[in-house]
């Protein structure tokens, strides 16, 4: 079978009626379902269209197909053949042929209003490609002129479909020249794309921007209700064009290929050249966008594009704004326009709140914080007032709206980030700012608490309970909590007492409900819902308290935040510093009655100390009622979060290193300083908490891992480790773990490894050798419960012993990498089995390669042989 078009024998392609019918028959065969046509017939139809695309100079034949064919698919294939031929044969065509082809396509598009969308898009793609190919030719001005003239003529037509066609043509050309994946693959060098883009940016892009602005200005004055569906579509199309221009990745010096291939326009600043200043720096341009936003609130797609435009304008930077004075002037004009719009809108929609959260977030991230502080006092006060209103509104609606709606939670996160960016470098805050910060902080806390303390009870009515949570709240809302913690430190005199009062009341309410349940177990069903709400409140308060008191960082030395240290120093004359109160609470766990647990907020303590003691009080309540048989009632999430709080506080506060601070608060030094009675009580309290959790919550792996992390953070400091190793509870925990009677059997392998690592770190002080002997006793104990596996007890015991050796080896290796004091190896190596000698040899070689002076007295060869 000979193909319809033979490119080897023909230099041009002539289309007659018979060949056109064969093309349409091939299209019918290709579009037929599999059961209606044979495989051979389908392949023959494919060869027909492949022959058309491979024919040199197919323009005349394709023109005949476009004008006479009644099949959309055949017309599409003809347009595709023209596209490929233009890319392939552009240097062979003379200017007259190129102009003739351009005029034909424009005439065909304007004369066929009923053309299929995908055929029209392919033909527009041809025009865009021709414009780009001609951009570096001597005839570039001709095709740029063709392009702009065509757009103006189409916009001047009365037919709305032709005006829509003008927007499609502009969008196609912008996509072809932009640095995106929409650009065609022409088989040309990367340098060609860069140069053509640079040429387009130098002149035509600004003309397109001016044209787009003139079109959009018409919609500011027309009656919106009188617009037809096509008119609104034209409005949306030109909004997309404007958004595309404002997200343009302008080419400057030192361009890298990846910037052209895949730019992250939504996170990179907008950097147009100076020639764009008459349009972009004109205050009327911003006012036009805001008026259009007000009119288009009912059209979600248009609102999205307008928000993108405003967001990009908020990131405007050099070379258009190259000096501080230019930046300050633009910032003032931009904020004035935004605040004027928001002041006129008393009831903001969900889209408006989310949109302006994105705009203000981008603005605060682009301009330095000192530019905001240099705003006129009236504008700054209005900005703070507006931010306070929007943040509180987002917090309240985030608590009320259903969980599946993310606009308000994301808006809240954005507004909190705006506060951090604006006030990040401020040394002193005006009273109006402090009032706004307190309102924002209180609103965020209320959004997480149930009634009557907060708004959370208004949300979730009729919703199903989420049984499988993929990500914990502490991880999902980490950014929000960091921002809220930063805000709390800016006004600690008001936020810390607020947190203390709420946490103390919630703990008292939990204590009251549990006492009722303990006295009357049958009433547990009546109070279960109340307990769930209280535990959820306590959970969020613990998270906010932890982020307020500490910097949650990884891999860095954690210190007490400067704002809190200064606050404690300024407030130390007004606080009660009798450490006997601390001891009374911490020793309450072992000797007192639950009903006598004191309320922390009633004591005149330093707020930082009081918050730590309030969490300790919560742990005391937990232990008392778990021992009373109410383990199934207590929340594992609250237990895990309280341990996380203690773990976060222990490192910077407990036995704090006073040399790291210029000045130390007397209440903090008295309570948490090295060698004080209160710090010893708190250290022993933490050890008791670790042992209690591992003996009770061993079935909850997250609680166990958090507990062991608390132990590791506690003994990370040698001073704290020396106090901890003196505790009988720690020795009991070690013996219980090494004897394998109950604890080691119940803990998962991951928990056992972490626990062994924490115990190894405890080996300091005079009892170091004895303690490590107990640690290594873990290897050779024979009390491994085998139960029903007695038939293969030898194999199982061997596997368990190997696992223990591997676990201990991991713990010592982690200790070696951490740079902590090195233990005596002789009592440790004696129990190593032959199964681990090879990894131990590798490990010991690592120790000597690390050039530790503590190991120079040992022989690696002798130890390996041993």
PDB file of N, CA, C and O in Angstrom, residues 24 37 119 123 235 389 502 555 603 831 857:
ATOM      1  N   UNK A  24     -10.358  12.265   5.456  1.00  0.00           N
ATOM      2  CA  UNK A  24     -11.513  12.212   6.348  1.00  0.00           C
ATOM      3  C   UNK A  24     -11.858  10.775   6.704  1.00  0.00           C
ATOM      4  O   UNK A  24     -12.278  10.493   7.837  1.00  0.00           O
ATOM      5  N   UNK A  37     -12.987  -1.585  13.912  1.00  0.00           N
ATOM      6  CA  UNK A  37     -11.944  -1.432  12.897  1.00  0.00           C
ATOM      7  C   UNK A  37     -10.805  -2.379  13.220  1.00  0.00           C
ATOM      8  O   UNK A  37     -10.534  -2.684  14.389  1.00  0.00           O
ATOM      9  N   UNK A 119      -8.649  23.071  17.465  1.00  0.00           N
ATOM     10  CA  UNK A 119      -8.116  23.490  16.164  1.00  0.00           C
ATOM     11  C   UNK A 119      -7.679  24.956  16.238  1.00  0.00           C
ATOM     12  O   UNK A 119      -6.609  25.332  15.738  1.00  0.00           O
ATOM     13  N   UNK A 123      -3.814  26.559  15.689  1.00  0.00           N
ATOM     14  CA  UNK A 123      -3.499  27.619  14.736  1.00  0.00           C
ATOM     15  C   UNK A 123      -2.909  28.847  15.440  1.00  0.00           C
ATOM     16  O   UNK A 123      -1.994  29.502  14.913  1.00  0.00           O
ATOM     17  N   UNK A 235     -13.186  39.343  30.180  1.00  0.00           N
ATOM     18  CA  UNK A 235     -12.593  39.971  31.358  1.00  0.00           C
ATOM     19  C   UNK A 235     -11.644  39.007  32.073  1.00  0.00           C
ATOM     20  O   UNK A 235     -10.498  39.358  32.415  1.00  0.00           O
ATOM     21  N   UNK A 389      -7.643  43.019  63.331  1.00  0.00           N
ATOM     22  CA  UNK A 389      -9.003  42.603  62.946  1.00  0.00           C
ATOM     23  C   UNK A 389      -8.987  41.373  62.050  1.00  0.00           C
ATOM     24  O   UNK A 389      -9.749  40.420  62.268  1.00  0.00           O
ATOM     25  N   UNK A 502      -5.085  29.965  82.409  1.00  0.00           N
ATOM     26  CA  UNK A 502      -5.872  28.986  81.653  1.00  0.00           C
ATOM     27  C   UNK A 502      -5.438  27.558  81.952  1.00  0.00           C
ATOM     28  O   UNK A 502      -6.278  26.666  82.156  1.00  0.00           O
ATOM     29  N   UNK A 555      19.658  20.577  66.584  1.00  0.00           N
ATOM     30  CA  UNK A 555      21.069  20.642  66.262  1.00  0.00           C
ATOM     31  C   UNK A 555      21.793  21.876  66.734  1.00  0.00           C
ATOM     32  O   UNK A 555      22.973  22.041  66.451  1.00  0.00           O
ATOM     33  N   UNK A 603      -0.102  31.589  93.533  1.00  0.00           N
ATOM     34  CA  UNK A 603       1.180  31.944  94.141  1.00  0.00           C
ATOM     35  C   UNK A 603       1.821  33.081  93.360  1.00  0.00           C
ATOM     36  O   UNK A 603       1.706  33.175  92.145  1.00  0.00           O
ATOM     37  N   UNK A 831      31.322  -8.668  78.008  1.00  0.00           N
ATOM     38  CA  UNK A 831      30.102  -9.422  77.741  1.00  0.00           C
ATOM     39  C   UNK A 831      29.751  -9.484  76.262  1.00  0.00           C
ATOM     40  O   UNK A 831      28.705 -10.007  75.909  1.00  0.00           O
ATOM     41  N   UNK A 857      45.133   4.711  75.654  1.00  0.00           N
ATOM     42  CA  UNK A 857      45.705   3.718  76.561  1.00  0.00           C
ATOM     43  C   UNK A 857      45.254   2.307  76.255  1.00  0.00           C
ATOM     44  O   UNK A 857      45.668   1.374  76.915  1.00  0.00           O
TER      45      UNK A 857
END
